[in-house]
Structures are given as structure tokens and as C-alpha cells.
CSV table of C-alpha atoms in Angstrom, one decimal:
chain,number,residue,atom,x,y,z
A,37,MET,CA,0.0,0.0,0.0
A,38,THR,CA,2.8,2.4,0.9
A,39,ALA,CA,4.6,1.6,-2.4
A,40,VAL,CA,1.4,2.4,-4.3
A,41,LEU,CA,1.0,5.7,-2.4
A,42,ARG,CA,4.7,6.7,-3.2
A,43,ARG,CA,4.4,5.8,-6.8
A,44,TRP,CA,1.1,7.8,-7.3
A,45,GLY,CA,2.2,10.6,-5.0
A,46,TYR,CA,0.9,11.4,-1.5
A,47,ARG,CA,-0.1,14.9,-2.5
A,48,ARG,CA,-2.2,13.6,-5.5
A,49,VAL,CA,-3.8,11.0,-3.2
A,50,ILE,CA,-4.8,13.6,-0.5
A,51,SER,CA,-5.9,16.0,-3.3
A,52,THR,CA,-8.1,13.4,-5.0
A,53,ALA,CA,-9.5,12.3,-1.7
A,54,ILE,CA,-10.5,15.9,-0.7
A,55,THR,CA,-11.9,16.5,-4.2
A,56,THR,CA,-14.0,13.3,-4.0
A,57,VAL,CA,-15.4,14.3,-0.6
A,58,VAL,CA,-16.3,17.8,-1.8
A,59,LEU,CA,-17.9,16.7,-5.0
A,60,LEU,CA,-19.9,13.9,-3.1
A,61,ILE,CA,-21.3,16.4,-0.6
A,62,PHE,CA,-22.2,19.0,-3.4
A,63,SER,CA,-23.8,16.3,-5.6
A,64,TYR,CA,-25.9,15.1,-2.7
A,65,VAL,CA,-27.1,18.7,-2.1
A,66,LEU,CA,-27.9,19.1,-5.8
A,67,TYR,CA,-29.7,15.7,-5.7
A,68,GLN,CA,-32.0,17.1,-2.8
A,69,GLN,CA,-32.6,20.3,-4.9
A,70,TRP,CA,-33.5,18.2,-8.0
A,71,GLN,CA,-35.9,16.0,-5.9
A,72,ALA,CA,-37.6,19.1,-4.5
A,73,GLY,CA,-38.1,20.4,-8.1
A,74,HIS,CA,-36.0,23.5,-7.7
A,75,PHE,CA,-34.4,23.0,-11.0
A,76,ASN,CA,-37.7,23.4,-12.7
A,77,GLU,CA,-38.1,27.0,-11.3
A,78,LEU,CA,-35.5,28.3,-13.7
A,79,LYS,CA,-35.4,28.9,-17.4
A,80,TYR,CA,-32.7,27.3,-19.6
A,81,PRO,CA,-32.5,28.9,-23.1
A,82,LEU,CA,-29.5,27.0,-24.5
A,83,ALA,CA,-28.2,29.3,-27.2
A,84,PRO,CA,-28.2,32.5,-25.2
A,85,ILE,CA,-26.5,30.6,-22.3
A,86,LEU,CA,-23.8,29.3,-24.6
A,87,LEU,CA,-23.4,32.9,-25.9
A,88,SER,CA,-23.1,34.3,-22.4
A,89,ALA,CA,-20.3,31.7,-21.7
A,90,LEU,CA,-18.1,33.8,-24.1
A,91,GLY,CA,-17.6,36.1,-21.1
A,92,MET,CA,-15.7,33.3,-19.4
A,93,PHE,CA,-13.9,32.5,-22.6
A,94,GLY,CA,-12.9,36.1,-22.8
A,95,LEU,CA,-11.4,35.8,-19.3
A,96,ALA,CA,-9.3,32.8,-20.4
A,97,VAL,CA,-8.1,34.6,-23.6
A,98,MET,CA,-7.2,37.8,-21.8
A,99,LEU,CA,-5.3,35.9,-19.2
A,100,GLY,CA,-3.3,34.3,-22.1
A,101,PHE,CA,-2.3,37.6,-23.7
A,102,LEU,CA,-1.4,39.1,-20.3
A,103,TRP,CA,0.8,36.2,-19.6
A,104,CYS,CA,2.5,36.7,-22.9
A,105,TRP,CA,3.1,40.4,-21.9
A,106,ILE,CA,4.6,39.3,-18.6
A,107,LEU,CA,7.0,36.9,-20.4
A,108,ARG,CA,7.9,39.6,-22.8
A,109,LEU,CA,9.0,41.9,-20.0
A,110,LEU,CA,10.8,39.2,-18.1
A,111,SER,CA,12.6,37.6,-20.9
A,112,ASN,CA,13.3,40.5,-23.4
A,113,LYS,CA,12.3,38.0,-26.2
A,114,ARG,CA,9.9,38.6,-29.0
A,115,MET,CA,6.4,37.5,-28.1
A,116,LEU,CA,5.6,34.1,-29.8
A,117,ILE,CA,1.9,34.7,-29.1
A,118,LYS,CA,0.3,31.7,-30.8
A,119,PRO,CA,2.6,29.0,-29.4
A,120,LEU,CA,2.3,30.7,-26.0
A,121,LEU,CA,-1.4,30.8,-26.2
A,122,TYR,CA,-1.3,27.0,-27.0
A,123,ALA,CA,0.7,26.4,-23.8
A,124,HIS,CA,-1.7,28.6,-21.8
A,125,PHE,CA,-4.8,26.9,-23.2
A,126,VAL,CA,-3.4,23.4,-22.5
A,127,SER,CA,-2.5,24.4,-19.0
A,128,TRP,CA,-6.0,25.9,-18.6
A,129,ILE,CA,-7.6,22.6,-19.2
A,130,ALA,CA,-5.0,20.8,-17.0
A,131,ARG,CA,-6.3,22.6,-13.9
A,132,TYR,CA,-8.9,19.9,-13.7
A,133,ILE,CA,-6.3,17.5,-12.6
A,134,PRO,CA,-6.1,17.2,-8.9
A,135,GLY,CA,-3.5,19.4,-7.1
A,136,LYS,CA,-3.3,22.0,-9.9
A,137,ILE,CA,0.3,21.3,-10.3
A,138,SER,CA,-0.3,20.1,-13.8
A,139,GLN,CA,-1.6,23.6,-14.7
A,140,ILE,CA,1.7,25.2,-13.7
A,141,ALA,CA,4.0,22.4,-14.8
A,142,GLY,CA,2.3,22.1,-18.2
A,143,LYS,CA,2.8,25.8,-18.9
A,144,VAL,CA,6.5,25.7,-17.9
A,145,VAL,CA,7.3,22.5,-19.8
A,146,LEU,CA,5.5,23.5,-23.0
A,147,SER,CA,7.1,26.9,-23.0
A,148,GLU,CA,10.7,25.8,-22.3
A,149,GLY,CA,10.9,24.4,-25.8
A,150,LEU,CA,10.3,28.0,-27.1
A,151,GLY,CA,13.6,29.0,-25.5
A,152,TYR,CA,12.5,30.5,-22.2
A,153,ARG,CA,14.5,29.7,-19.1
A,154,ARG,CA,12.7,27.8,-16.4
A,155,GLY,CA,13.2,30.5,-13.8
A,156,VAL,CA,11.7,33.1,-16.0
A,157,LEU,CA,8.7,30.8,-16.7
A,158,ILE,CA,8.2,30.1,-13.0
A,159,ALA,CA,8.4,33.8,-12.2
A,160,SER,CA,5.8,34.6,-15.0
A,161,VAL,CA,3.3,32.1,-13.5
A,162,PHE,CA,3.9,33.6,-10.0
A,163,TYR,CA,3.2,37.1,-11.4
A,164,GLU,CA,0.1,35.8,-13.2
A,165,ASN,CA,-1.4,34.3,-10.1
A,166,ALA,CA,-0.5,37.3,-8.0
A,167,PHE,CA,-2.1,39.7,-10.5
A,168,PHE,CA,-5.2,37.5,-10.9
A,169,ILE,CA,-5.8,37.2,-7.2
A,170,GLY,CA,-4.8,40.8,-6.3
A,171,SER,CA,-7.1,42.2,-9.0
A,172,GLY,CA,-9.9,39.9,-8.0
A,173,ILE,CA,-9.8,41.1,-4.4
A,174,SER,CA,-9.8,44.6,-5.7
A,175,ILE,CA,-12.9,43.9,-7.9
A,176,VAL,CA,-14.7,42.3,-5.0
A,177,LEU,CA,-14.1,45.4,-2.8
A,178,LEU,CA,-14.8,47.9,-5.6
A,179,CYS,CA,-18.0,46.1,-6.9
A,180,LEU,CA,-19.5,45.0,-3.7
A,181,GLY,CA,-18.4,47.9,-1.5
A,182,PRO,CA,-19.1,48.3,2.3
A,183,GLY,CA,-22.9,48.4,1.7
A,184,SER,CA,-23.2,45.2,-0.3
A,185,LEU,CA,-20.7,43.4,2.0
A,186,THR,CA,-22.7,44.4,5.0
A,187,HIS,CA,-25.8,43.1,3.3
A,188,ILE,CA,-24.1,39.8,2.6
A,189,LEU,CA,-22.2,39.3,5.9
A,190,SER,CA,-24.8,40.9,8.3
A,191,PRO,CA,-25.6,40.7,11.1
A,192,GLY,CA,-22.1,39.7,12.2
A,193,TRP,CA,-20.4,42.7,10.6
A,194,SER,CA,-21.1,46.4,10.7
A,195,GLU,CA,-20.5,48.8,7.8
A,196,PRO,CA,-17.8,50.9,9.5
A,197,TRP,CA,-15.7,47.8,10.3
A,198,ILE,CA,-16.1,46.5,6.8
A,199,THR,CA,-15.0,49.8,5.4
A,200,VAL,CA,-11.8,49.7,7.7
A,201,PHE,CA,-11.1,46.2,6.6
A,202,ALA,CA,-11.5,47.1,2.9
A,203,LEU,CA,-9.2,50.1,3.2
A,204,ALA,CA,-6.6,48.0,5.0
A,205,LEU,CA,-6.8,45.3,2.3
A,206,ILE,CA,-6.5,47.8,-0.6
A,207,SER,CA,-3.5,49.4,1.1
A,208,GLY,CA,-1.9,45.9,1.5
A,209,LEU,CA,-2.6,45.2,-2.2
A,210,LEU,CA,-1.0,48.5,-3.4
A,211,LEU,CA,2.1,47.8,-1.1
A,212,SER,CA,2.4,44.3,-2.5
A,213,VAL,CA,2.3,45.6,-6.1
A,214,TYR,CA,4.9,48.1,-5.3
A,215,PHE,CA,7.4,45.7,-3.8
A,216,LEU,CA,6.6,42.8,-6.2
A,217,PRO,CA,9.3,43.7,-8.8
A,218,SER,CA,12.2,43.8,-6.3
A,219,VAL,CA,11.2,40.5,-4.8
A,220,MET,CA,11.0,38.9,-8.2
A,221,ARG,CA,14.4,40.3,-9.3
A,222,ARG,CA,16.0,38.6,-6.3
A,223,PHE,CA,14.2,35.3,-7.2
A,224,LEU,CA,15.5,35.5,-10.8
A,225,ARG,CA,19.1,36.2,-9.8
A,226,SER,CA,18.9,33.0,-7.8
A,227,GLN,CA,17.8,31.2,-10.9
A,228,GLY,CA,20.8,32.2,-13.0
A,229,GLY,CA,20.3,35.9,-13.7
A,230,LEU,CA,18.0,38.3,-15.3
A,231,ASP,CA,16.9,38.3,-18.9
A,232,GLY,CA,14.6,41.3,-18.4
A,233,SER,CA,12.7,43.1,-15.6
A,234,ILE,CA,9.3,44.5,-14.8
A,235,SER,CA,9.3,48.1,-13.6
A,236,SER,CA,6.9,49.3,-10.9
A,237,GLY,CA,5.0,51.2,-13.6
A,238,SER,CA,4.5,48.0,-15.7
A,239,VAL,CA,3.4,46.2,-12.6
A,240,MET,CA,0.7,48.8,-12.0
A,241,LEU,CA,-0.4,48.7,-15.5
A,242,LEU,CA,-0.6,44.9,-15.5
A,243,PHE,CA,-2.4,45.0,-12.2
A,244,VAL,CA,-5.1,47.4,-13.7
A,245,SER,CA,-5.3,45.3,-16.9
A,246,TYR,CA,-6.1,42.1,-15.0
A,247,HIS,CA,-9.2,43.8,-13.7
A,248,PHE,CA,-10.7,43.4,-17.2
A,249,THR,CA,-10.5,39.6,-17.0
A,250,HIS,CA,-12.8,39.6,-14.1
A,251,LEU,CA,-15.2,42.1,-15.7
A,252,SER,CA,-15.5,39.9,-18.7
A,253,ALA,CA,-16.4,36.9,-16.7
A,254,GLY,CA,-18.7,38.9,-14.4
A,255,LEU,CA,-20.6,40.4,-17.3
A,256,GLY,CA,-21.2,36.9,-18.8
A,257,PHE,CA,-22.4,35.7,-15.4
A,258,TYR,CA,-24.8,38.6,-15.0
A,259,LEU,CA,-26.3,37.7,-18.5
A,260,LEU,CA,-26.5,34.1,-17.3
A,261,LEU,CA,-28.5,35.2,-14.1
A,262,GLU,CA,-30.9,37.2,-16.3
A,263,LEU,CA,-31.5,34.2,-18.5
A,264,LEU,CA,-32.0,31.8,-15.7
A,265,ALA,CA,-34.0,33.9,-13.3
A,266,PRO,CA,-35.3,37.1,-15.1
A,267,LEU,CA,-36.9,38.4,-11.9
A,268,ASN,CA,-33.7,38.2,-9.7
A,269,ASN,CA,-32.6,41.4,-8.0
A,270,VAL,CA,-28.9,41.0,-8.3
A,271,PRO,CA,-27.4,44.3,-9.8
A,272,LEU,CA,-24.7,44.0,-12.5
A,273,ILE,CA,-21.9,45.3,-10.3
A,274,VAL,CA,-22.9,42.9,-7.5
A,275,ALA,CA,-22.9,40.0,-9.9
A,276,ILE,CA,-19.4,40.8,-11.0
A,277,GLY,CA,-18.2,41.0,-7.4
A,278,ILE,CA,-19.9,37.8,-6.4
A,279,LEU,CA,-18.5,35.7,-9.2
A,280,THR,CA,-15.1,37.2,-8.7
A,281,ALA,CA,-15.1,36.3,-5.1
A,282,ALA,CA,-16.0,32.6,-6.0
A,283,HIS,CA,-13.2,32.5,-8.5
A,284,ILE,CA,-10.7,33.7,-6.0
A,285,GLY,CA,-12.0,31.1,-3.5
A,286,GLY,CA,-11.6,28.4,-6.2
A,287,VAL,CA,-8.0,29.4,-7.1
A,288,LEU,CA,-6.9,29.5,-3.4
A,289,ALA,CA,-8.4,26.0,-2.9
A,290,ILE,CA,-5.1,24.5,-4.4
A,291,VAL,CA,-6.0,20.9,-3.6
A,292,VAL,CA,-9.3,21.0,-5.5
A,293,PRO,CA,-9.1,20.9,-9.3
A,294,ALA,CA,-10.6,23.9,-10.9
A,295,GLY,CA,-12.1,24.9,-7.6
A,296,LEU,CA,-14.8,22.2,-8.0
A,297,GLY,CA,-17.4,22.4,-5.2
A,298,VAL,CA,-15.5,25.2,-3.5
A,299,ARG,CA,-16.4,27.9,-6.1
A,300,GLU,CA,-20.0,26.7,-6.2
A,301,SER,CA,-20.4,26.8,-2.4
A,302,ILE,CA,-19.1,30.4,-2.2
A,303,LEU,CA,-21.2,31.4,-5.1
A,304,ALA,CA,-24.4,29.9,-3.5
A,305,LEU,CA,-23.6,31.5,-0.1
A,306,LEU,CA,-23.1,35.0,-1.6
A,307,LEU,CA,-26.3,34.7,-3.9
A,308,ALA,CA,-28.4,33.6,-1.0
A,309,SER,CA,-28.4,37.2,0.2
A,310,TYR,CA,-30.3,38.1,-2.9
A,311,MET,CA,-32.5,35.0,-3.5
A,312,PRO,CA,-33.7,31.9,-1.7
A,313,MET,CA,-30.9,29.5,-0.9
A,314,ASP,CA,-32.5,26.7,-2.9
A,315,GLN,CA,-32.4,28.9,-6.0
A,316,ALA,CA,-28.8,30.0,-5.2
A,317,ILE,CA,-27.6,26.4,-5.0
A,318,VAL,CA,-29.3,25.5,-8.4
A,319,ILE,CA,-27.8,28.6,-10.0
A,320,SER,CA,-24.3,27.8,-8.7
A,321,ALA,CA,-24.6,24.3,-10.2
A,322,VAL,CA,-25.7,25.6,-13.6
A,323,THR,CA,-22.8,28.2,-13.4
A,324,ARG,CA,-20.3,25.3,-13.2
A,325,ILE,CA,-21.9,23.8,-16.3
A,326,TRP,CA,-21.8,27.2,-18.0
A,327,SER,CA,-18.1,27.7,-17.2
A,328,THR,CA,-17.4,24.2,-18.4
A,329,ALA,CA,-19.0,25.2,-21.8
A,330,ALA,CA,-16.5,28.1,-21.9
A,331,ASP,CA,-13.7,25.6,-21.2
A,332,GLY,CA,-15.1,23.8,-24.3
A,333,TYR,CA,-14.4,26.9,-26.3
A,334,VAL,CA,-10.8,26.8,-25.0
A,335,LEU,CA,-10.5,23.1,-25.8
A,336,ALA,CA,-11.7,23.7,-29.4
A,337,SER,CA,-9.0,26.3,-29.8
A,338,ILE,CA,-6.1,24.1,-28.8
A,339,PRO,CA,-5.9,22.0,-32.0
A,340,ILE,CA,-5.9,25.2,-34.1
A,341,LEU,CA,-3.1,26.7,-32.1
A,342,GLY,CA,-1.3,23.4,-32.1
A,343,ILE,CA,-1.1,23.4,-35.9
A,344,VAL,CA,0.2,27.0,-35.9
A,345,ARG,CA,2.7,26.1,-33.2
A,346,LYS,CA,4.1,23.2,-35.3
A,347,ARG,CA,4.7,25.7,-38.2
A,348,ILE,CA,6.7,28.1,-36.1
């Protein structure tokens, strides 16, 4: 038994076990909702729903281009956009593998063949995740604001305390963005030297640019809400903040592939402040199917980019 665990990897075993438990619990909750007939309370216009999934596809595409930009600054190499997008899309699908290590390792391994040093690639992935999480927290604070956060978290939190917490968090984000270049320069020196560098100005510009990835997905999610439950009372700006919060929670749940179950649970809890919990759970489940449809767009793009990659 020990030999099997070593061969398969303890981390992968633990990750798979946790994922299985989360999915079983969430599946049981969904089964209860289906038995109670709550799925029949929503509308499911297929074509418009698939169209709204382009918002999530836009998030994936923009993340790919922003990663290319980061690599350009770190490596001082000409951007090979199509082969790098191929690596990005393959690793995007690989996030469904337990542990998420395949998402990072896949991007590094596929891009090493294009002439990028491993240290630079690792640093680019670190930057990418830091920008995505940092901009996501910023979007949550900006879109929800003290008033909406009080509405969601009440009665345990008061608006003044939430305002203080939000200001402290924003200050921490700005300080992190300011000091990030110097930290990464030290890391790259330890990996064999610097090919290029990212100035504080470029870091701020990238940080702002990553906000648009969340806005794209949030707009698609708002359209999905309008299609599923036309009478819902979730404003556009709140819908963007709620989906972004769920995405950040899914990213931080590193042992669960693609945030399965974790993202849906956060989404349901936040939506429950604006609709019945039963409806919120059903919508969170449909949102997973919706985002998987967007991953289908990504998957369909891989063979096309793969052909282009072989020609370069």
C-alpha cells in the first residue's frame, strides 16, 4: 500500500480524496434540490446561455495575452503569441487534474521548448497568479463595497468595520504591487540571472489590466443570471463581485481541481443574500456547467493553435 502511495504521490492522493469528498457532498445537495423540483423553477435557453459563456472564454483569452506580456517583459524576447497561447490553453484545461500542479508544470514545460528559461517561466506564473488574485480582491471590494458586503455578511459585521477592513486590504494590495518587482528580481538572480525586468510602472499597468479579465467573466455571469431567473434582484456590479469572489476562492483552494465544489459553495452563499438559498444552489450548479462550456471553447481552440505552433 505504501509503495502504491509513493508511486502515485501522497499529494495527489490527498488532493483526489478531498476533491471526491467535496464533490460527493455537493452532488448530494444538488440531488436534494432536484428531488424538490427547484431546477424546474429556472429557465434554460440553451443558445443564449452558450453565448453568455463567451464572457468566461474572454477571461481565459485575456489571461493568455497578459501572460505573454509578462513573459515579454521578463525575458526580453519577441512574443511568440500563438505557441504561448497554445501552452496557456493546454494548462488551462490541465487545472482539472487534482492538485493544480499540472496547470503550472504544463505551462512551464511547454514553453521551455520555445527558448524561455525555467526560472523566468516560474516567475511569470507567479506574477500571473499574484495579479489575478490581487485584481480579483480589488474587484470584490470595488463592486460589492461596504454596503453590499454588510448586506451579505450581516448581522455579524457592521459597515464601519467592513470599510476599515476594505481600506486595509486595498493598502496591502498596493504595497504588494509596489514591492513585487524587487522580490521577483531577487528570485530570478537566484535562478541564473535576469533576462529582463518588470518596472513598478509596468506592474501597476498589469495590475489594472487584470481587472478586465474579471469584468469579462462577471458580465457573462450577469447575463446568465438574467437568462436563468429574469426576476432576480442582483445588480450587475454585485454579480461581477460575487463571481469574482467565487473565482478567487476556487483558485486559493489549491487541492481541489478547478475549484470544483468550493467555487459553487461560495457562489451559493453569496447569492443567498439576494434570493432563496434553494435557487442560489441551483444557479451555482448551472454556473459550473456554464463555465465548463467556456472551457469547451478553450479546448476547441487548442488544435488550431497546435497546428500553428508546429509551423513556427
